[in-house]
Amino acid sequence: MEEIVNLYQTVQHADVVSWIRVGAVTDFPENAGACIKHKARQIAVYHFTRTQKWYACQNLCPHKMEMVLARGLTGDAGGIPKLACPMHKKTFSLEDGSNLNGEDYSIATYPVKVEDGNVYIGFAD
Amino acid sequence: MKRIIVVGNGMVGYKFCEKLAAHSHRSQFDILVFGEEIRPAYDRVHLSEYFTLESPDELLMASRNWYQDNGITLRTSELVSWIDTENKKVTTHKDESFDYDYLVLATGSSPFIPSIKGSEKEGIFIYRTIEDLEAIQSYAEKLKAQGKFQSAVLGGGLLGLEAANASKELGMTTHVIEFAGKLMPRQLDQPASDLLQAKIESLGMSVHLGKNSKEIIGNGHIERIDFADGTTLPVDMIIISAGIRPRDEVAKNSGIAVGERGGIVVNNKMETSVPDVYAIGEVALYNNNIYGLVAPGYEMAGVALDQIMGGDKLMSPTIDMSTQLKLVGTEVASFGDPFIEGEEALAIRYENKQRGIYKRINVSKDGSKLLGGVLVGDSSDYNTLFQLYINEMKLPENAEDLILGARGGESKNLLGSVLDLPDSAQICSCESVSKGEICGAITSGGCQDLKGVIKETKASTCCGGCKPMVADLVKETLKSLGKEVKETICEHFDYTRQELFDLVKLHNVLGYDDALDRFGKGHGCEVCKPVMASIFASIFMETANKQVAIQDSNDRFLANIQRNGTYSVVPRVPGGEITPEKLVVLGQVAKKYDLYTKITGGQRIDLFGAQLNELPLIWKDLIDAGFESGHAYGKSLRTVKSCVGSTWCRFGMHDSVSFAIRIEERYKGLRSPHKLKGGVSGCIRECAEARGKDFGVIAVEGGWNLYVCGNGGANPKHAILLASQLDDETCIKYLDRFLIYYIRTAGPLVRTAPWLDKLEGGIDYLRKVVVDDCLGMAEEFEREMDGLVERYACEWKEAIEDPETMKRFKPFVNTDEADDQLVFVPLREQKMPKPW
Ligand code: SRM
Ligand SMILES: Cc1cc2nc3c(=O)[nH]c(=O)nc-3n(C[C@H](O)[C@H](O)[C@H](O)COP(=O)(O)OP(=O)(O)OC[C@H]3O[C@@H](n4cnc5c(N)ncnc54)[C@H](O)[C@@H]3O)c2cc1C
Ligand code: SF4
Ligand code: FES
């Protein structure tokens, strides 16, 4: 279990080693999430159309270790873009992965870029 | 540094520590606390909730860490056995000694065991600690396994009735035995006791009054109780609740003065007969009385602390013993002097046996003051009456209005406004919080709402009885500051669900984004999106396939997510009737996709363990065989449960299955503020449990009786009779009106029962709307329902027919691989998710 958790570490834009293409913009739903798989990792990707912003985070919910976050509802809390897990509605900031319910587990986030209608996620390995 | 030792870590001992920890001179003291029980202090007032809690820790007044963080040394499982008052030392049962400068005795009480022959036998319990409850529970389980179910509670007082209720909840057939000729003899008069007795008996318990228990008979285990009047009662276990005895043994042995009938003697400074030794709580004998309530105990804690700190606080000269019983299903309250009558006072009584209500108030001869009273069956006026009594407020001209409501003319609140109470009025007596403090928390700008006020003042955190009044005060104070109080949905919409419903309808808003632009702000969230989805569905009957992104997670995938992220599939089986052919199909589909199969509590079949990408394939097979979505994932109609009814059953009065199917077919797919369930029973034996549903129909001579607003779940409520002896068509007409009215006006995630609770005028008003059409909207409601029924579509059929929607069920955007994280393990002959 720890192994799986350790797979997911937040990657900052500056630390990206490889940008992986994960699909076309039109492959992803608007204002909702979808999941991609890259090697052993499952990453949830969200497209906020009102701000034209993209976010990515681990698909694994740290609350009960379920691979479900891509299927949660998105939105914002006081302007911070967030995501609510479909299991028990714990919410996480998509900006820095922090837990918005005040609990101490958080999630890893990944940078996303869109070029020529394609979506890329940045990994540090 | 000086040392304070507290003996006893119960509710009052803890309160002393809490106040001490917050005191400005805290740092001058070293604090040492001894508690005999294994746990830190817990909330004994809510002890009975132990049976419904996940962990007994939820009852703790504060965690062990709290003591640590506040520099308090807490030694649990340690009994103080001797006090050397000369050398100011206590010794524990482990023979260790500790010096003190100040000693606070908060050793509480223990249940009094009357001297009845045989009371040492196995199977006799008391009701005071968590360990007592654990022992009662496991003994009851043991008995039940042996087919033994008889349990008796000795004592029909406040605590006895609470214990009886617990015994009943544990599944035991329960008897209440009381020595006096009435229940709760210290609080109730005879008519009140009679009514309460009827109520308790209707809950399935029996009551035996005027019974003097002589001997408990049995060899090894209990067999029966013999009474002085020659009668007997066969029982398998007994809970004794015959009063309390203060735990003054250490004090007594150490030469501290105790009263004749027990209790450590204290003056109004909480000082005992020995200097620097104080006694507080249920062990303290003040005014020659022991007070078995937390409120006086907490006041004592405050006085003792103030005295130690050199203050001059004194205990109130008289102690108020007003009480409200917390028994589920019964409301009982008494305040002031419930019995006073004659020279000084006149009693005004109201009794309604049909509705099970008795109210009595005792008013001073000149009619100016309230001296006490009793309420059974409806204690909603308790807080108001109590305030009038305790603050000695002047009564209205017709004192009977206090319990009858003002008749003729406009009805108005008896207090005028809660804001008319004097600032000094004590609202929460447990935590002694005054009206001034509650309102001040808001006017000072510190708190914005009820939650904040409760957190700041602690009002209503103990027994909770004053909560309605605290809520009223908060609401009125906010109003007086010009702040509107309403239950808005979330930070994105400043409207209630009902207002949004009307806005969407009025402006013909077509989508969530449009609504957010016009009436909201930000990006929405997991609260307002599903609420808006439900509103759109209720107005336009649009399915969850139309605005996918705003659906709650289960609706988005038209299935219920399970523990490992797989889904369950529940096809509709209207009324629970299914052909053998269709049953076979369910089996075949389950086998084909290797699904765990289970009969649900709603008379249908659930197939578990489907992966996201399998859902459309499974549903294609099911739809080909004639199944439809069961909407188990939606806040919408679930099932209309039926019993077999007159076609087969020898008692059946009408054909309940046909009617259940008709109703389920009519309302299937109907989205609502919360889920909706129905039931139809063929006679009053009620095998379909229709009264446990949002709407229930029961066959009677001459038609159907229609009941509404019931549910199971955590707070079970029986549905209430709305109309009787209806024919099929009228019944459906009333159902249409009822459902649309509920859908339009209920808050998000409020089921019909709590909705009715809040509906002004209650069931009588609902009946006026539905049956008498007092709003003149009945026709509109029916037309609206007809429109919704017409536009129904099975959303799974829709989904599998549209290639675009299939994208939704692909596990990964960038590959067709399956999710390799899913692991199942065997379970009997099927499978289940592998636990982490
Ligand atoms: C499957 C089933 C249990 C079973 O195996 O028997 C079930 C399963 C769930 N129930 Fe239930 N309930 C099931 C019958 C019931 C019943 C019995 C009945 O309908 O007659 C009740 C009590 C009756 C009632 O609702 O008043 C019941 C009262 C609840 C409640 C409490 C509702 C309340 O108002 O207090 C919840 C929680 C909620 O809805 O917020 C709940 C919630 C749930 C959830 C949705 C919990 C969740 O969020 O995952 C479960 C969904 C599992 C799934 O994927 O299917 N379930 N649940 C039953 C499905 C019946 C069906 O055919 O659709
Ligand atoms: C089921 C139930 C329901 C109740 N409901 C209500 C209610 O609705 N409203 C209300 O106001 N009150 C209610 N009460 C009464 C309320 O719980 C008591 O008034 C309150 O707990 C008294 O607090 P206390 O600290 O004085 O005593 P306790 O809570 O009994 O604490 C005393 C503690 O001291 C320990 N102790 C005793 N002797 C020693 C020693 N020598 N050394 C070390 N430790 C020792 C005991 O083990 C105990 O843990 C209820 C009580 C029960 C049992
Ligand atoms: S009672 Fe209902 S919600 Fe609770 S575990 Fe059983 S199925 Fe799930
Ligand atoms: S598993 Fe995500 S909130 Fe519980």
mmCIF file of N, CA and C in Angstrom, chain B residues 356-452:
data_model
loop_
_atom_site.group_PDB
_atom_site.id
_atom_site.type_symbol
_atom_site.label_atom_id
_atom_site.label_comp_id
_atom_site.label_asym_id
_atom_site.label_seq_id
_atom_site.Cartn_x
_atom_site.Cartn_y
_atom_site.Cartn_z
ATOM 1 N N GLY B 356 -52.841 11.941 22.939
ATOM 2 C CA GLY B 356 -51.831 11.573 23.934
ATOM 3 C C GLY B 356 -51.111 12.777 24.515
ATOM 4 N N ILE B 357 -51.860 13.846 24.771
ATOM 5 C CA ILE B 357 -51.216 15.048 25.298
ATOM 6 C C ILE B 357 -51.814 15.428 26.641
ATOM 7 N N TYR B 358 -50.961 15.753 27.594
ATOM 8 C CA TYR B 358 -51.414 16.287 28.877
ATOM 9 C C TYR B 358 -50.511 17.461 29.226
ATOM 10 N N LYS B 359 -51.137 18.578 29.599
ATOM 11 C CA LYS B 359 -50.344 19.731 30.010
ATOM 12 C C LYS B 359 -50.957 20.283 31.288
ATOM 13 N N ARG B 360 -50.108 20.651 32.209
ATOM 14 C CA ARG B 360 -50.613 21.258 33.424
ATOM 15 C C ARG B 360 -49.690 22.404 33.795
ATOM 16 N N ILE B 361 -50.258 23.553 34.108
ATOM 17 C CA ILE B 361 -49.434 24.617 34.665
ATOM 18 C C ILE B 361 -50.023 25.072 35.989
ATOM 19 N N ASN B 362 -49.154 25.416 36.909
ATOM 20 C CA ASN B 362 -49.576 25.892 38.211
ATOM 21 C C ASN B 362 -49.284 27.387 38.288
ATOM 22 N N VAL B 363 -50.362 28.151 38.479
ATOM 23 C CA VAL B 363 -50.255 29.602 38.413
ATOM 24 C C VAL B 363 -50.570 30.167 39.796
ATOM 25 N N SER B 364 -49.845 31.215 40.191
ATOM 26 C CA SER B 364 -50.091 31.806 41.507
ATOM 27 C C SER B 364 -51.538 32.312 41.573
ATOM 28 N N LYS B 365 -52.085 32.352 42.786
ATOM 29 C CA LYS B 365 -53.524 32.681 42.947
ATOM 30 C C LYS B 365 -53.928 33.954 42.207
ATOM 31 N N ASP B 366 -53.048 34.960 42.238
ATOM 32 C CA ASP B 366 -53.388 36.218 41.567
ATOM 33 C C ASP B 366 -53.170 36.158 40.052
ATOM 34 N N GLY B 367 -52.757 35.010 39.576
ATOM 35 C CA GLY B 367 -52.623 34.836 38.131
ATOM 36 C C GLY B 367 -51.405 35.508 37.530
ATOM 37 N N SER B 368 -50.505 36.008 38.349
ATOM 38 C CA SER B 368 -49.410 36.791 37.783
ATOM 39 C C SER B 368 -48.162 35.950 37.478
ATOM 40 N N LYS B 369 -47.985 34.851 38.208
ATOM 41 C CA LYS B 369 -46.724 34.119 38.059
ATOM 42 C C LYS B 369 -46.933 32.637 37.826
ATOM 43 N N LEU B 370 -45.968 32.052 37.098
ATOM 44 C CA LEU B 370 -46.002 30.623 36.834
ATOM 45 C C LEU B 370 -45.141 29.939 37.899
ATOM 46 N N LEU B 371 -45.691 28.903 38.558
ATOM 47 C CA LEU B 371 -44.948 28.269 39.651
ATOM 48 C C LEU B 371 -44.411 26.891 39.289
ATOM 49 N N GLY B 372 -44.959 26.312 38.246
ATOM 50 C CA GLY B 372 -44.468 24.988 37.861
ATOM 51 C C GLY B 372 -45.416 24.358 36.875
ATOM 52 N N GLY B 373 -45.080 23.154 36.427
ATOM 53 C CA GLY B 373 -45.970 22.482 35.495
ATOM 54 C C GLY B 373 -45.416 21.167 34.981
ATOM 55 N N VAL B 374 -46.247 20.497 34.202
ATOM 56 C CA VAL B 374 -45.923 19.187 33.646
ATOM 57 C C VAL B 374 -46.396 19.166 32.200
ATOM 58 N N LEU B 375 -45.575 18.567 31.305
ATOM 59 C CA LEU B 375 -45.999 18.417 29.911
ATOM 60 C C LEU B 375 -45.735 16.973 29.488
ATOM 61 N N VAL B 376 -46.739 16.313 28.936
ATOM 62 C CA VAL B 376 -46.537 14.962 28.405
ATOM 63 C C VAL B 376 -47.092 14.923 26.996
ATOM 64 N N GLY B 377 -46.349 14.290 26.103
ATOM 65 C CA GLY B 377 -46.832 14.100 24.737
ATOM 66 C C GLY B 377 -46.451 15.236 23.794
ATOM 67 N N ASP B 378 -46.301 16.434 24.337
ATOM 68 C CA ASP B 378 -45.903 17.572 23.517
ATOM 69 C C ASP B 378 -45.204 18.568 24.437
ATOM 70 N N SER B 379 -43.876 18.579 24.384
ATOM 71 C CA SER B 379 -43.158 19.478 25.292
ATOM 72 C C SER B 379 -42.568 20.655 24.525
ATOM 73 N N SER B 380 -43.181 20.950 23.367
ATOM 74 C CA SER B 380 -42.590 22.006 22.545
ATOM 75 C C SER B 380 -42.626 23.373 23.238
ATOM 76 N N ASP B 381 -43.541 23.542 24.204
ATOM 77 C CA ASP B 381 -43.599 24.834 24.899
ATOM 78 C C ASP B 381 -42.686 24.889 26.120
ATOM 79 N N TYR B 382 -41.941 23.811 26.353
ATOM 80 C CA TYR B 382 -41.166 23.743 27.595
ATOM 81 C C TYR B 382 -40.245 24.943 27.786
ATOM 82 N N ASN B 383 -39.452 25.240 26.753
ATOM 83 C CA ASN B 383 -38.468 26.322 26.916
ATOM 84 C C ASN B 383 -39.135 27.647 27.257
ATOM 85 N N THR B 384 -40.249 27.929 26.590
ATOM 86 C CA THR B 384 -40.962 29.179 26.847
ATOM 87 C C THR B 384 -41.507 29.207 28.275
ATOM 88 N N LEU B 385 -42.193 28.122 28.653
ATOM 89 C CA LEU B 385 -42.779 28.071 29.994
ATOM 90 C C LEU B 385 -41.690 28.165 31.053
ATOM 91 N N PHE B 386 -40.593 27.437 30.801
ATOM 92 C CA PHE B 386 -39.499 27.447 31.762
ATOM 93 C C PHE B 386 -38.952 28.864 31.963
ATOM 94 N N GLN B 387 -38.813 29.605 30.870
ATOM 95 C CA GLN B 387 -38.298 30.972 30.987
ATOM 96 C C GLN B 387 -39.267 31.855 31.781
ATOM 97 N N LEU B 388 -40.565 31.685 31.519
ATOM 98 C CA LEU B 388 -41.563 32.468 32.257
ATOM 99 C C LEU B 388 -41.464 32.159 33.750
ATOM 100 N N TYR B 389 -41.254 30.865 34.026
ATOM 101 C CA TYR B 389 -41.198 30.441 35.420
ATOM 102 C C TYR B 389 -39.914 30.936 36.090
ATOM 103 N N ILE B 390 -38.790 30.652 35.471
ATOM 104 C CA ILE B 390 -37.517 30.882 36.150
ATOM 105 C C ILE B 390 -37.226 32.384 36.286
ATOM 106 N N ASN B 391 -37.711 33.182 35.343
ATOM 107 C CA ASN B 391 -37.470 34.617 35.422
ATOM 108 C C ASN B 391 -38.622 35.353 36.101
ATOM 109 N N GLU B 392 -39.567 34.568 36.634
ATOM 110 C CA GLU B 392 -40.734 35.136 37.320
ATOM 111 C C GLU B 392 -41.375 36.245 36.491
ATOM 112 N N MET B 393 -41.545 35.961 35.199
ATOM 113 C CA MET B 393 -42.101 36.984 34.315
ATOM 114 C C MET B 393 -43.612 37.064 34.485
ATOM 115 N N LYS B 394 -44.152 38.244 34.161
ATOM 116 C CA LYS B 394 -45.590 38.434 34.321
ATOM 117 C C LYS B 394 -46.324 37.661 33.230
ATOM 118 N N LEU B 395 -47.399 36.984 33.624
ATOM 119 C CA LEU B 395 -48.122 36.143 32.676
ATOM 120 C C LEU B 395 -49.150 36.951 31.889
ATOM 121 N N PRO B 396 -49.538 36.469 30.712
ATOM 122 C CA PRO B 396 -50.601 37.140 29.965
ATOM 123 C C PRO B 396 -51.917 37.049 30.738
ATOM 124 N N GLU B 397 -52.894 37.837 30.326
ATOM 125 C CA GLU B 397 -54.151 37.918 31.069
ATOM 126 C C GLU B 397 -54.832 36.559 31.201
ATOM 127 N N ASN B 398 -54.911 35.844 30.079
ATOM 128 C CA ASN B 398 -55.512 34.509 30.131
ATOM 129 C C ASN B 398 -54.397 33.476 30.206
ATOM 130 N N ALA B 399 -54.079 33.057 31.414
ATOM 131 C CA ALA B 399 -52.934 32.162 31.583
ATOM 132 C C ALA B 399 -53.122 30.864 30.811
ATOM 133 N N GLU B 400 -54.398 30.475 30.564
ATOM 134 C CA GLU B 400 -54.599 29.210 29.843
ATOM 135 C C GLU B 400 -54.048 29.255 28.427
ATOM 136 N N ASP B 401 -53.906 30.477 27.871
ATOM 137 C CA ASP B 401 -53.323 30.586 26.533
ATOM 138 C C ASP B 401 -51.952 29.933 26.474
ATOM 139 N N LEU B 402 -51.285 29.883 27.630
ATOM 140 C CA LEU B 402 -49.931 29.338 27.659
ATOM 141 C C LEU B 402 -49.889 27.893 27.194
ATOM 142 N N ILE B 403 -50.966 27.143 27.503
ATOM 143 C CA ILE B 403 -50.925 25.748 27.056
ATOM 144 C C ILE B 403 -51.947 25.455 25.961
ATOM 145 N N LEU B 404 -52.860 26.362 25.740
ATOM 146 C CA LEU B 404 -53.869 26.099 24.711
ATOM 147 C C LEU B 404 -53.592 26.882 23.439
ATOM 148 N N GLY B 405 -52.671 27.845 23.523
ATOM 149 C CA GLY B 405 -52.449 28.740 22.399
ATOM 150 C C GLY B 405 -53.566 29.773 22.447
ATOM 151 N N ALA B 406 -53.327 30.972 21.911
ATOM 152 C CA ALA B 406 -54.375 31.988 21.942
ATOM 153 C C ALA B 406 -55.468 31.550 20.995
ATOM 154 N N ARG B 407 -56.690 31.428 21.500
ATOM 155 C CA ARG B 407 -57.780 31.016 20.633
ATOM 156 C C ARG B 407 -58.553 32.236 20.153
ATOM 157 N N GLY B 408 -58.990 32.183 18.919
ATOM 158 C CA GLY B 408 -59.698 33.331 18.350
ATOM 159 C C GLY B 408 -58.680 34.405 18.053
ATOM 160 N N GLY B 409 -58.855 35.088 16.962
ATOM 161 C CA GLY B 409 -57.899 36.141 16.624
ATOM 162 C C GLY B 409 -56.569 35.529 16.230
ATOM 163 N N GLU B 410 -55.591 36.389 16.054
ATOM 164 C CA GLU B 410 -54.300 35.934 15.580
ATOM 165 C C GLU B 410 -53.542 35.187 16.676
ATOM 166 N N SER B 411 -52.887 34.115 16.315
ATOM 167 C CA SER B 411 -52.070 33.453 17.327
ATOM 168 C C SER B 411 -50.727 34.156 17.364
ATOM 169 N N LYS B 412 -50.185 34.275 18.561
ATOM 170 C CA LYS B 412 -48.887 34.920 18.626
ATOM 171 C C LYS B 412 -48.027 34.190 19.649
ATOM 172 N N ASN B 413 -46.736 34.379 19.527
ATOM 173 C CA ASN B 413 -45.837 33.734 20.460
ATOM 174 C C ASN B 413 -46.111 34.217 21.889
ATOM 175 N N LEU B 414 -46.101 33.265 22.807
ATOM 176 C CA LEU B 414 -46.476 33.589 24.181
ATOM 177 C C LEU B 414 -45.515 34.548 24.852
ATOM 178 N N LEU B 415 -44.277 34.451 24.481
ATOM 179 C CA LEU B 415 -43.286 35.330 25.092
ATOM 180 C C LEU B 415 -43.266 36.691 24.412
ATOM 181 N N GLY B 416 -44.130 36.870 23.396
ATOM 182 C CA GLY B 416 -43.919 37.991 22.504
ATOM 183 C C GLY B 416 -42.772 37.532 21.632
ATOM 184 N N SER B 417 -41.608 38.174 21.756
ATOM 185 C CA SER B 417 -40.451 37.698 21.037
ATOM 186 C C SER B 417 -39.454 37.149 22.055
ATOM 187 N N VAL B 418 -38.635 36.185 21.637
ATOM 188 C CA VAL B 418 -37.617 35.687 22.571
ATOM 189 C C VAL B 418 -36.707 36.829 23.005
ATOM 190 N N LEU B 419 -36.624 37.847 22.150
ATOM 191 C CA LEU B 419 -35.733 38.963 22.486
ATOM 192 C C LEU B 419 -36.251 39.759 23.689
ATOM 193 N N ASP B 420 -37.548 39.546 24.062
ATOM 194 C CA ASP B 420 -38.089 40.244 25.222
ATOM 195 C C ASP B 420 -37.599 39.671 26.547
ATOM 196 N N LEU B 421 -36.976 38.522 26.510
ATOM 197 C CA LEU B 421 -36.445 37.946 27.753
ATOM 198 C C LEU B 421 -35.401 38.895 28.343
ATOM 199 N N PRO B 422 -35.298 38.923 29.680
ATOM 200 C CA PRO B 422 -34.240 39.755 30.255
ATOM 201 C C PRO B 422 -32.861 39.200 29.867
ATOM 202 N N ASP B 423 -31.873 40.075 29.749
ATOM 203 C CA ASP B 423 -30.530 39.625 29.377
ATOM 204 C C ASP B 423 -29.997 38.569 30.326
ATOM 205 N N SER B 424 -30.438 38.639 31.582
ATOM 206 C CA SER B 424 -29.902 37.721 32.575
ATOM 207 C C SER B 424 -30.563 36.346 32.493
ATOM 208 N N ALA B 425 -31.621 36.202 31.697
ATOM 209 C CA ALA B 425 -32.335 34.921 31.645
ATOM 210 C C ALA B 425 -31.374 33.808 31.273
ATOM 211 N N GLN B 426 -31.390 32.753 32.098
ATOM 212 C CA GLN B 426 -30.481 31.659 31.800
ATOM 213 C C GLN B 426 -31.138 30.754 30.762
ATOM 214 N N ILE B 427 -30.519 30.641 29.601
ATOM 215 C CA ILE B 427 -31.096 29.854 28.511
ATOM 216 C C ILE B 427 -30.592 28.418 28.615
ATOM 217 N N CYS B 428 -29.271 28.256 28.738
ATOM 218 C CA CYS B 428 -28.705 26.914 28.867
ATOM 219 C C CYS B 428 -28.330 26.732 30.324
ATOM 220 N N SER B 429 -29.103 25.910 31.033
ATOM 221 C CA SER B 429 -28.784 25.807 32.447
ATOM 222 C C SER B 429 -27.598 24.887 32.690
ATOM 223 N N CYS B 430 -27.368 23.900 31.818
ATOM 224 C CA CYS B 430 -26.215 23.013 32.017
ATOM 225 C C CYS B 430 -24.916 23.820 32.006
ATOM 226 N N GLU B 431 -24.747 24.662 31.000
ATOM 227 C CA GLU B 431 -23.491 25.402 30.865
ATOM 228 C C GLU B 431 -23.646 26.819 31.409
ATOM 229 N N SER B 432 -24.738 27.080 32.064
ATOM 230 C CA SER B 432 -25.136 28.406 32.530
ATOM 231 C C SER B 432 -24.745 29.528 31.564
ATOM 232 N N VAL B 433 -25.472 29.543 30.451
ATOM 233 C CA VAL B 433 -25.270 30.598 29.470
ATOM 234 C C VAL B 433 -26.548 31.454 29.435
ATOM 235 N N SER B 434 -26.367 32.761 29.549
ATOM 236 C CA SER B 434 -27.537 33.635 29.609
ATOM 237 C C SER B 434 -27.908 34.123 28.223
ATOM 238 N N LYS B 435 -29.112 34.692 28.141
ATOM 239 C CA LYS B 435 -29.557 35.263 26.884
ATOM 240 C C LYS B 435 -28.573 36.342 26.428
ATOM 241 N N GLY B 436 -28.106 37.154 27.393
ATOM 242 C CA GLY B 436 -27.184 38.234 27.064
ATOM 243 C C GLY B 436 -25.913 37.717 26.387
ATOM 244 N N GLU B 437 -25.404 36.598 26.896
ATOM 245 C CA GLU B 437 -24.165 36.056 26.313
ATOM 246 C C GLU B 437 -24.392 35.558 24.892
ATOM 247 N N ILE B 438 -25.569 34.905 24.677
ATOM 248 C CA ILE B 438 -25.860 34.361 23.345
ATOM 249 C C ILE B 438 -25.995 35.500 22.330
ATOM 250 N N CYS B 439 -26.813 36.498 22.696
ATOM 251 C CA CYS B 439 -27.016 37.599 21.751
ATOM 252 C C CYS B 439 -25.723 38.399 21.592
ATOM 253 N N GLY B 440 -24.985 38.535 22.700
ATOM 254 C CA GLY B 440 -23.733 39.292 22.662
ATOM 255 C C GLY B 440 -22.728 38.675 21.702
ATOM 256 N N ALA B 441 -22.731 37.345 21.633
ATOM 257 C CA ALA B 441 -21.778 36.673 20.748
ATOM 258 C C ALA B 441 -21.985 37.131 19.309
ATOM 259 N N ILE B 442 -23.237 37.517 18.980
ATOM 260 C CA ILE B 442 -23.514 37.961 17.616
ATOM 261 C C ILE B 442 -23.316 39.476 17.488
ATOM 262 N N THR B 443 -23.904 40.229 18.441
ATOM 263 C CA THR B 443 -23.841 41.687 18.303
ATOM 264 C C THR B 443 -22.404 42.202 18.395
ATOM 265 N N SER B 444 -21.543 41.454 19.104
ATOM 266 C CA SER B 444 -20.146 41.883 19.193
ATOM 267 C C SER B 444 -19.438 41.667 17.866
ATOM 268 N N GLY B 445 -20.111 40.972 16.919
ATOM 269 C CA GLY B 445 -19.484 40.722 15.625
ATOM 270 C C GLY B 445 -18.649 39.450 15.624
ATOM 271 N N GLY B 446 -18.600 38.766 16.753
ATOM 272 C CA GLY B 446 -17.767 37.560 16.848
ATOM 273 C C GLY B 446 -18.337 36.377 16.086
ATOM 274 N N CYS B 447 -19.648 36.191 16.154
ATOM 275 C CA CYS B 447 -20.250 35.012 15.519
ATOM 276 C C CYS B 447 -21.279 35.426 14.480
ATOM 277 N N GLN B 448 -21.407 34.587 13.447
ATOM 278 C CA GLN B 448 -22.319 34.894 12.339
ATOM 279 C C GLN B 448 -23.544 34.003 12.353
ATOM 280 N N ASP B 449 -23.437 32.841 12.989
ATOM 281 C CA ASP B 449 -24.546 31.896 12.882
ATOM 282 C C ASP B 449 -24.610 31.001 14.117
ATOM 283 N N LEU B 450 -25.611 30.112 14.113
ATOM 284 C CA LEU B 450 -25.871 29.242 15.251
ATOM 285 C C LEU B 450 -24.635 28.429 15.616
ATOM 286 N N LYS B 451 -23.999 27.847 14.579
ATOM 287 C CA LYS B 451 -22.844 27.005 14.830
ATOM 288 C C LYS B 451 -21.774 27.774 15.588
ATOM 289 N N GLY B 452 -21.523 28.985 15.119
ATOM 290 C CA GLY B 452 -20.511 29.814 15.743
ATOM 291 C C GLY B 452 -20.858 30.134 17.194
#
